[in-house]
PDB file of C-alpha atoms in Angstrom:
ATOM      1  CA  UNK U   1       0.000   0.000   0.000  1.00 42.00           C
ATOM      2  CA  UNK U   2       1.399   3.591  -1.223  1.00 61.00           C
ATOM      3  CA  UNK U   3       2.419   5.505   2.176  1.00 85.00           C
ATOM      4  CA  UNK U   4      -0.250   7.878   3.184  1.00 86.00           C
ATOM      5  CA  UNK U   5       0.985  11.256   5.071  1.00 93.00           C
ATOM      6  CA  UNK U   6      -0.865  14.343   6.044  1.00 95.00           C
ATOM      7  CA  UNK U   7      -0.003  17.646   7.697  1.00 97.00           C
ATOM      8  CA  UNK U   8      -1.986  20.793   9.143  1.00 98.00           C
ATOM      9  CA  UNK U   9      -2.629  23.445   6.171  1.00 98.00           C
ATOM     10  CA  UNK U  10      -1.633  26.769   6.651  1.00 97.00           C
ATOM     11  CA  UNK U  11      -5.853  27.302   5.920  1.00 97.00           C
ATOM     12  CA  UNK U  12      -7.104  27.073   9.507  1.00 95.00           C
ATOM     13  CA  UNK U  13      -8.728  23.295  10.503  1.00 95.00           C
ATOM     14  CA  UNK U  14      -7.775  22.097   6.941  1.00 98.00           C
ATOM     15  CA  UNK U  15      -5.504  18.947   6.537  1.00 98.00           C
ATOM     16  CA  UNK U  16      -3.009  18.143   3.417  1.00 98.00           C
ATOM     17  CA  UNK U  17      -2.220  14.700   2.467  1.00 96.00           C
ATOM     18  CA  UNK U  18      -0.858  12.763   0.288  1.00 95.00           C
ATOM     19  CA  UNK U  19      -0.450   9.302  -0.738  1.00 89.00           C
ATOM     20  CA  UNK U  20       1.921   7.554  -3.998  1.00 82.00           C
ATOM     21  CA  UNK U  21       5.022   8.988  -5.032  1.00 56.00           C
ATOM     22  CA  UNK U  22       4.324  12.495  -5.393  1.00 51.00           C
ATOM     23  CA  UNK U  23       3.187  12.135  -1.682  1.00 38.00           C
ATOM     24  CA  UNK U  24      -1.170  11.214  -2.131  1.00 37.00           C
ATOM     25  CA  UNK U  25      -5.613  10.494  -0.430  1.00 39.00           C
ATOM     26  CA  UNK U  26      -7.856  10.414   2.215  1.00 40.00           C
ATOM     27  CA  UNK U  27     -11.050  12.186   0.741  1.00 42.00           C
ATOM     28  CA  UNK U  28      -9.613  10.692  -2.264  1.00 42.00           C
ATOM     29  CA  UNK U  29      -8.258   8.002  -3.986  1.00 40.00           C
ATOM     30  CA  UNK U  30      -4.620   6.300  -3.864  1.00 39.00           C
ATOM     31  CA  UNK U  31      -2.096   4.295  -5.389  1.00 42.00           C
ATOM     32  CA  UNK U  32      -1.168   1.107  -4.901  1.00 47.00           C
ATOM     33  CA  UNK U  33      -4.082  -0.962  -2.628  1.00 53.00           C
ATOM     34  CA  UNK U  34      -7.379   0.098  -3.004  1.00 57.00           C
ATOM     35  CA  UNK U  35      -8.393   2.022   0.718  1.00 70.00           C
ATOM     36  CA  UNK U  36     -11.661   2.739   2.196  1.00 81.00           C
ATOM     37  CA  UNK U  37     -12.242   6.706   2.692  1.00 90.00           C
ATOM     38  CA  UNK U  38     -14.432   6.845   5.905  1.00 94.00           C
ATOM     39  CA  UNK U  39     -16.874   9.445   6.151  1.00 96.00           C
ATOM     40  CA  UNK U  40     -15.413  12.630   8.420  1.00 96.00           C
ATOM     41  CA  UNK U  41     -18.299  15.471   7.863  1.00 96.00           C
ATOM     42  CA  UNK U  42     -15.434  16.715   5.877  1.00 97.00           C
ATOM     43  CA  UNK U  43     -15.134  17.237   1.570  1.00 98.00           C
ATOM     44  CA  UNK U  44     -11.770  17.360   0.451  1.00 98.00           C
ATOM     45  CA  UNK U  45     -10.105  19.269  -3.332  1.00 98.00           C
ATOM     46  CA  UNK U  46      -8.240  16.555  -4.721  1.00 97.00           C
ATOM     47  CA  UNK U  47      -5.388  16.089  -7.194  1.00 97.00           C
ATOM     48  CA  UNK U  48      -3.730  13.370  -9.384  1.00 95.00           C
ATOM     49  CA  UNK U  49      -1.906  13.991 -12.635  1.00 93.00           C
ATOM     50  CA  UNK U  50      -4.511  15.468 -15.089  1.00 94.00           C
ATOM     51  CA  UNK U  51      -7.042  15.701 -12.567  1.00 95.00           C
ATOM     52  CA  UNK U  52      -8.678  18.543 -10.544  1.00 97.00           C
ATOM     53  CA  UNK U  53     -11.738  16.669  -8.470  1.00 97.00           C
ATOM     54  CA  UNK U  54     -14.327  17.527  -5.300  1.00 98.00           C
ATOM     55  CA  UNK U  55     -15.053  14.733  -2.912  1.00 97.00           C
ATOM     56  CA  UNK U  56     -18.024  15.249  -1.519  1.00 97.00           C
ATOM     57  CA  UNK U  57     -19.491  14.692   2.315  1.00 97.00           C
ATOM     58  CA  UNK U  58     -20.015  10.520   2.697  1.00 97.00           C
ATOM     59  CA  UNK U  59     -22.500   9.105   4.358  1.00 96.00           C
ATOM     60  CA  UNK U  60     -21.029   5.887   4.038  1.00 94.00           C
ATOM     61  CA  UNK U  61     -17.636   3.950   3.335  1.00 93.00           C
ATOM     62  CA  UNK U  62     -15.755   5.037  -0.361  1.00 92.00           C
ATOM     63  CA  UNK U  63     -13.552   2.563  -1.800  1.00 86.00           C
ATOM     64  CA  UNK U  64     -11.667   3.998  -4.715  1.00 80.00           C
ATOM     65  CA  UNK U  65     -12.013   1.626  -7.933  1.00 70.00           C
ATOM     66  CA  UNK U  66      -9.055   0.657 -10.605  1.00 61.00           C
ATOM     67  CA  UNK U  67      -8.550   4.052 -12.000  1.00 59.00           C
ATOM     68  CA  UNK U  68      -7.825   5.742  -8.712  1.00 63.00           C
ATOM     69  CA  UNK U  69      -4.404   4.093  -9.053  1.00 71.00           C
ATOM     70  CA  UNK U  70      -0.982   6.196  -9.031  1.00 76.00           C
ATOM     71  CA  UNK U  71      -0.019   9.294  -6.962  1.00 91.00           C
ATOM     72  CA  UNK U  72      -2.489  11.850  -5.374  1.00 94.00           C
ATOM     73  CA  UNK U  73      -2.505  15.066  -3.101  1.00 96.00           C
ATOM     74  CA  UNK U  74      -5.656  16.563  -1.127  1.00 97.00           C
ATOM     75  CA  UNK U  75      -6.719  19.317   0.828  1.00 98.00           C
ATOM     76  CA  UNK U  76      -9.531  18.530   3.497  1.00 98.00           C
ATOM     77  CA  UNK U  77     -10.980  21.382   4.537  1.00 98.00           C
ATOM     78  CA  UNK U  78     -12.620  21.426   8.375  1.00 97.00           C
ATOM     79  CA  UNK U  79     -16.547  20.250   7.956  1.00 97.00           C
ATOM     80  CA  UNK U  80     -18.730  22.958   6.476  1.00 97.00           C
ATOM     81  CA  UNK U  81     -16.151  25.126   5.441  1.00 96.00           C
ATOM     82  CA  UNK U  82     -15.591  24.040   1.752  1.00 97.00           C
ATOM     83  CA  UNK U  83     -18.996  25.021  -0.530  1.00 96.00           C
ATOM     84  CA  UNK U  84     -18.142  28.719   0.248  1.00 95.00           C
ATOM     85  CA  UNK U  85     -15.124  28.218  -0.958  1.00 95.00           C
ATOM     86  CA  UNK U  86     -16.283  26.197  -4.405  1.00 95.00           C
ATOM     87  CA  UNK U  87     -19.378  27.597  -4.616  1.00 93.00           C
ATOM     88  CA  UNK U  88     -21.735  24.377  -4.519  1.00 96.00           C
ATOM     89  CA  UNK U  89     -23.950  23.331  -1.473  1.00 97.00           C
ATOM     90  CA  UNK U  90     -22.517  20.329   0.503  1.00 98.00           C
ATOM     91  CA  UNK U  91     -25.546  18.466  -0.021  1.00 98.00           C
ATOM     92  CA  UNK U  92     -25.144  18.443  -3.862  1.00 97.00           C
ATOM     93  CA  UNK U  93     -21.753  16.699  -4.143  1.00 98.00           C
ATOM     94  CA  UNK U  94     -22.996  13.698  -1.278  1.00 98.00           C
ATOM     95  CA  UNK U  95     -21.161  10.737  -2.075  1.00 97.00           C
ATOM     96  CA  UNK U  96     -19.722  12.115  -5.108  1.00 96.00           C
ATOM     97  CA  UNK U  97     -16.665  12.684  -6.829  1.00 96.00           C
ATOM     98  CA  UNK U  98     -16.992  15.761  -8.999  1.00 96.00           C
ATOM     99  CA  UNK U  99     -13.752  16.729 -11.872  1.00 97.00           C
ATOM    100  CA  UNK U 100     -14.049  20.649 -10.773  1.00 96.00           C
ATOM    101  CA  UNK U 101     -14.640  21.264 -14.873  1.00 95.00           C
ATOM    102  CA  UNK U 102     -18.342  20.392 -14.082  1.00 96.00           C
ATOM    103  CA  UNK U 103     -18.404  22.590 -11.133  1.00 95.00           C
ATOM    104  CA  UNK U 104     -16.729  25.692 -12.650  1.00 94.00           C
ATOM    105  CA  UNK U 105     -15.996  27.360 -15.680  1.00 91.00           C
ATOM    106  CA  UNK U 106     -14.045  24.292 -17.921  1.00 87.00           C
ATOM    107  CA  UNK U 107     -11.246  27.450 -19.124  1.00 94.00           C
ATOM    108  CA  UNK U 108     -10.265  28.088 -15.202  1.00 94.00           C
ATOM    109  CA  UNK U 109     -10.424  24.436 -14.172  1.00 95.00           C
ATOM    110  CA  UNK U 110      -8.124  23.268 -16.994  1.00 95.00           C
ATOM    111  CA  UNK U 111      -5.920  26.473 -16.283  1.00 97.00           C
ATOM    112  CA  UNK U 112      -5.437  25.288 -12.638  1.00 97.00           C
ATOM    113  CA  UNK U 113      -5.149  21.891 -13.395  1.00 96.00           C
ATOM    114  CA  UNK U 114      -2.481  22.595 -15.376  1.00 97.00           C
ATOM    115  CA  UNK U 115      -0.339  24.803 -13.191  1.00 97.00           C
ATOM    116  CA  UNK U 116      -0.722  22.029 -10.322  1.00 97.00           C
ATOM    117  CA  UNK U 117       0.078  19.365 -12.942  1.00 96.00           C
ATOM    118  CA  UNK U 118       3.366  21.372 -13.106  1.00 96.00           C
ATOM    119  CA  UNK U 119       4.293  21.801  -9.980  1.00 97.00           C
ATOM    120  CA  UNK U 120       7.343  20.772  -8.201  1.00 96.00           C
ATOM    121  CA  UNK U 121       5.257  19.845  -5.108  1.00 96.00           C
ATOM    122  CA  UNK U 122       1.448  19.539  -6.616  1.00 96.00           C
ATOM    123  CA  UNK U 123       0.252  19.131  -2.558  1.00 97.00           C
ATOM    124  CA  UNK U 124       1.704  22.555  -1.977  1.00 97.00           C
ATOM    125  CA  UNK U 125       0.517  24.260  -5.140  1.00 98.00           C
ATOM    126  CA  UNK U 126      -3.419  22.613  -4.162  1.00 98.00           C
ATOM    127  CA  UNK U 127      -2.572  23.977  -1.195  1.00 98.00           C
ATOM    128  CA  UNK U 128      -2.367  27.720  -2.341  1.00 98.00           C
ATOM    129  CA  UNK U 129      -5.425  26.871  -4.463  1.00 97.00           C
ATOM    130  CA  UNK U 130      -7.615  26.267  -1.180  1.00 98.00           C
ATOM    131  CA  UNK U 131      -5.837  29.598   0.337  1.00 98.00           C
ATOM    132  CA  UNK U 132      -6.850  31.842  -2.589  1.00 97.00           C
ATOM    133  CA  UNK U 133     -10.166  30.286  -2.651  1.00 96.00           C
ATOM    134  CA  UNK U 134     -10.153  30.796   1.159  1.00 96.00           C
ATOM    135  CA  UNK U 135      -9.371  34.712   0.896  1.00 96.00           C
ATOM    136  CA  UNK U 136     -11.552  35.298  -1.766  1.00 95.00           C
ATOM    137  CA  UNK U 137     -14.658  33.846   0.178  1.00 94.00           C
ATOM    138  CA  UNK U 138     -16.573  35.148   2.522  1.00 90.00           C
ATOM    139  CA  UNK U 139     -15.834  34.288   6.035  1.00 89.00           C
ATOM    140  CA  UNK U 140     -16.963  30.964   7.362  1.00 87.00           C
ATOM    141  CA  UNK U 141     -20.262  31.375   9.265  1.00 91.00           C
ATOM    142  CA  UNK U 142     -18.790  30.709  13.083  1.00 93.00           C
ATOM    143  CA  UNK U 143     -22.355  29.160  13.703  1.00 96.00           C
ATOM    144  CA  UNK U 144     -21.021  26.479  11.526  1.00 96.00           C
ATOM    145  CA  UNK U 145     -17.990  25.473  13.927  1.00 95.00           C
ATOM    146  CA  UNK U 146     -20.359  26.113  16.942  1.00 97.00           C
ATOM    147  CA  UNK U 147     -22.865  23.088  15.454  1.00 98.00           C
ATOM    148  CA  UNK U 148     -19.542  21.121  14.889  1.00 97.00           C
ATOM    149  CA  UNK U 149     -17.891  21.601  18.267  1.00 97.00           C
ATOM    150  CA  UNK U 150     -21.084  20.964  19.710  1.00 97.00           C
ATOM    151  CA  UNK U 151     -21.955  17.266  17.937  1.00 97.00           C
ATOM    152  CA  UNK U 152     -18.679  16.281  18.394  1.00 95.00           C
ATOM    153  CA  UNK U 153     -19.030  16.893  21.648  1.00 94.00           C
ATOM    154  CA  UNK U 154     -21.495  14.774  21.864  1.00 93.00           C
ATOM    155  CA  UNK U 155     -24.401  17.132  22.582  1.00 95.00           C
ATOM    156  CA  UNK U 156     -27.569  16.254  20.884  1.00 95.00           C
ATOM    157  CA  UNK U 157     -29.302  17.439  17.762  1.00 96.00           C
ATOM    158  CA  UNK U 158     -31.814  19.705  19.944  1.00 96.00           C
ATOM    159  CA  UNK U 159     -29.150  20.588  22.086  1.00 97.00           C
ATOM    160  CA  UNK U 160     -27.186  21.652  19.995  1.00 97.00           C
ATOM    161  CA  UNK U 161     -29.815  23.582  17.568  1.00 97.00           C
ATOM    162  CA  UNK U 162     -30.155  25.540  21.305  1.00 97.00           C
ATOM    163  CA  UNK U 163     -27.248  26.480  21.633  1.00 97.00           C
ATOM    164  CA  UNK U 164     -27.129  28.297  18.586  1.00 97.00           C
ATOM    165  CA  UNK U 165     -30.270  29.336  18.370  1.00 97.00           C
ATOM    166  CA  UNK U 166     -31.818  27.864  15.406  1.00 96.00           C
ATOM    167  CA  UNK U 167     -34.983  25.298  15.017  1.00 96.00           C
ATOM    168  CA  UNK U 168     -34.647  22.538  14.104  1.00 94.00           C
ATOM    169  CA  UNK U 169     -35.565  23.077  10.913  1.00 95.00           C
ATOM    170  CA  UNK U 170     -33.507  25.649  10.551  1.00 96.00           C
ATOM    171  CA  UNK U 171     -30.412  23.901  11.945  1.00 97.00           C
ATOM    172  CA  UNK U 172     -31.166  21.023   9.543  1.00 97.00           C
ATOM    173  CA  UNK U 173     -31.618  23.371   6.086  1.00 97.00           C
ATOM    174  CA  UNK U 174     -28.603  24.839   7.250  1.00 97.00           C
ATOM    175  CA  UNK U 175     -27.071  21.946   7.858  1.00 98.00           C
ATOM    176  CA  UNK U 176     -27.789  20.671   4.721  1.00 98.00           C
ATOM    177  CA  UNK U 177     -26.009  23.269   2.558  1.00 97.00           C
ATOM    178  CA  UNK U 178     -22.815  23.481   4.946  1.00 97.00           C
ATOM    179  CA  UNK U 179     -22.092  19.512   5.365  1.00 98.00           C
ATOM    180  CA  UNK U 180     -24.603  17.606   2.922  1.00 97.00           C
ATOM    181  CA  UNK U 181     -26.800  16.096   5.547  1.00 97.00           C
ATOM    182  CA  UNK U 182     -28.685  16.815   8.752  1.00 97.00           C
ATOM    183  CA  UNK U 183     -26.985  17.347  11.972  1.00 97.00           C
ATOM    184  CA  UNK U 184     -28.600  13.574  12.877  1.00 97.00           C
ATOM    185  CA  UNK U 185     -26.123  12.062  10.331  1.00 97.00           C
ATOM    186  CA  UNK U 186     -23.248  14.823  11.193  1.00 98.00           C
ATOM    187  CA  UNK U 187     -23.692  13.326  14.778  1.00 97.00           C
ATOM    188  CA  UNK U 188     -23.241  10.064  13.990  1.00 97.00           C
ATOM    189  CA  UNK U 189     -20.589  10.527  11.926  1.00 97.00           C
ATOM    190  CA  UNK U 190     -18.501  12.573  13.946  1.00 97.00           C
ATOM    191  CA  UNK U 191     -19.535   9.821  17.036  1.00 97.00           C
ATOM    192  CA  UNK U 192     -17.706   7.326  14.425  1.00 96.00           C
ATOM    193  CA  UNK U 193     -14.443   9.182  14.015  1.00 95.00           C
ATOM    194  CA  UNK U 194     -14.377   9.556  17.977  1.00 96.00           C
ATOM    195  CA  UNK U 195     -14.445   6.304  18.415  1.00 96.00           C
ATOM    196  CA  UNK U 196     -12.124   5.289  15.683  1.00 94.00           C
ATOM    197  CA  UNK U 197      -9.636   7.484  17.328  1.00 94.00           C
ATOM    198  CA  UNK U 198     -10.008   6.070  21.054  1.00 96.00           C
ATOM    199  CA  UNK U 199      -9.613   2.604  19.541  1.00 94.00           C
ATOM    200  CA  UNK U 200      -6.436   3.462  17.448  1.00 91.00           C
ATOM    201  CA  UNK U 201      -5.521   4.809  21.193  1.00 94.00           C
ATOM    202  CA  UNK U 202      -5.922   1.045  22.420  1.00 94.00           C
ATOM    203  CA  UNK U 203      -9.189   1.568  24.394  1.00 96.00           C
ATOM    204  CA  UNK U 204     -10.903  -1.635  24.503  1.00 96.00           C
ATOM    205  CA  UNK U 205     -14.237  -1.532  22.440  1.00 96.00           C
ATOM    206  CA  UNK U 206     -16.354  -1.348  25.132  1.00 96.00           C
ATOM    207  CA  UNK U 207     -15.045   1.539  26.799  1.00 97.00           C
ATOM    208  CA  UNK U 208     -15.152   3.090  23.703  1.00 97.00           C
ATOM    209  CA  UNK U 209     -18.857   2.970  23.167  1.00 97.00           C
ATOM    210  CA  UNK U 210     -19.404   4.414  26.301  1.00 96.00           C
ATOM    211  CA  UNK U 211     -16.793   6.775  25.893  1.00 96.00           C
ATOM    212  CA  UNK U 212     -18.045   7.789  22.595  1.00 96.00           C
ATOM    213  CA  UNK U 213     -21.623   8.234  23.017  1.00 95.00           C
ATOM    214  CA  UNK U 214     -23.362   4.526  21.722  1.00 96.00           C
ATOM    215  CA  UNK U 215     -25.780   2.721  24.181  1.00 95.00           C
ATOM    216  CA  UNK U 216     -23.285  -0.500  24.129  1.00 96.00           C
ATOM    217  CA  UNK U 217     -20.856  -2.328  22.398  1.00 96.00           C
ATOM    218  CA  UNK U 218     -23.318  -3.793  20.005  1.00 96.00           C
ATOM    219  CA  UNK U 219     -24.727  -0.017  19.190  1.00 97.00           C
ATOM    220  CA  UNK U 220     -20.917   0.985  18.114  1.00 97.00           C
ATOM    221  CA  UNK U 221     -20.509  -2.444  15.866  1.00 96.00           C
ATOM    222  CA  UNK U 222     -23.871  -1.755  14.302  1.00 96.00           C
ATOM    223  CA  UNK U 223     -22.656   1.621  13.423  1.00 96.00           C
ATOM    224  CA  UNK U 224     -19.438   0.714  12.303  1.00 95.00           C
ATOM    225  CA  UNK U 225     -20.952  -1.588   9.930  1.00 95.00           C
ATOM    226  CA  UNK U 226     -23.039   0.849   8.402  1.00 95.00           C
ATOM    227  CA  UNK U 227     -20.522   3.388   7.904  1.00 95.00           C
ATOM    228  CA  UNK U 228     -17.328   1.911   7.534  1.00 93.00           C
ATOM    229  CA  UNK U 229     -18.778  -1.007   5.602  1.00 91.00           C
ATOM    230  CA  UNK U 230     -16.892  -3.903   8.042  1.00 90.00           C
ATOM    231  CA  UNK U 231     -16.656  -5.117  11.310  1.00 90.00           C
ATOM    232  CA  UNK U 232     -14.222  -2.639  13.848  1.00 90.00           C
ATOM    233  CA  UNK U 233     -12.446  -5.699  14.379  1.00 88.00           C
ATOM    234  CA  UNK U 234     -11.602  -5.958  10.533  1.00 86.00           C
ATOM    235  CA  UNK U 235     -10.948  -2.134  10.567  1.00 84.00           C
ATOM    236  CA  UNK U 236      -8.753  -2.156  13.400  1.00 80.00           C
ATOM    237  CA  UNK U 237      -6.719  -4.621  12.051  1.00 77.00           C
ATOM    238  CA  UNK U 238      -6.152  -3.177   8.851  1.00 70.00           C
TER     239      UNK U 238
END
């Protein structure tokens, strides 16, 4: 399997990787052995040579097929932050991979693609894409981090919707636009990534379900199989 590595972007709560020679995905594709992409509440802007995509918000396990192969770069920008910055609602690009030539003008997108395609370092040149996106945008709604801090958290849906002071309805529209899905899936897919991360930590799977927010061990499996697609033991192990 191609060596994945990521970093903190200079664009605040955005992550670049890479995995493959070039140094390439994780909202994306990669070279080498096929690997699930599990859903984050994030999308990411990927590269590979000739390539400019948008990987949308997942509600579920991506495995990349035959022609993800060789080396790729991506920026994953912090949940709800990226369709100000591309210009398309969240919920549009769910479980999608978009080439950016059918989001935006085809003239700009093959002008970009281009100058990453020549690169020395294509992850640093995306990079300075999602920064002069970033600056051109308007600022990110902070209502938006507030609903994310919240659910991941823990909080509940109509806790959370409080604590901003929306209705639900409201929460969920909003929600919608800003991560592709209402703050009931958000929830449970930021509960996923907590406990993914205790468990990498070595807490034992049923401390992690409590630790995480699930009613048992048999809650977390259920949603682990419905997300990731596998048992956590199989996960973990991989």
């Amino acid at each position: 399997m191609s060596e994945y590595v990521e970093r903190a972007s200079r664009l605040p709560g955005a992550v670049v990787w890479t995995r493959g020679a070039v140094g390439c995905p994780d909202g994306g594709e990669g070279g080498g052995e096929a690997v699930s992409v599990l859903p984050d509440g994030c999308m990411d802007l990927l590269w590979t040579e000739g390539r400019l995509l948008v990987a949308g918000p997942d509600t579920r396990a991506y495995r990349p097929g035959p022609a993800a192969q060789g080396p790729w770069a991506g920026v994953r920008f912090f949940p709800g932050t990226a369709p100000a910055l591309l210009g398309v609602p969240a919920h549009e690009l769910r479980d999608r991979r978009v080439d950016l030539a059918d989001l935006w003008p085809g003239a700009e997108a093959r002008r970009l693609r281009e100058r990453i395609d020549a690169a020395p370092d294509p992850a640093v040149a995306l990079e300075g894409l999602a920064l002069r996106l970033a600056a051109d945008a308007d600022p990110v709604d902070p209502l938006l981090r507030a609903v994310v801090a919240s659910l991941t958290a823990g909080c509940s849906v109509a806790a959370t919707a409080e604590s901003v002071g929306l209705g639900a309805r409201q929460l969920h529209r909003r929600s919608l636009t800003a991560f592709g899905y209402g703050p009931k899936t958000l929830a449970r897919v930021l509960r996923l990534q907590r406990a993914l991360a205790l468990v990498r930590a070595g807490v034992p799977f049923a401390e992690t379900a409590a630790l995480a927010g699930f009613a048992d061990q048999a809650h977390l499996a259920r949603d682990v199989r419905e997300l990731a697609g596998e048992s956590l033991t199989g996960l973990v192990g991989r």
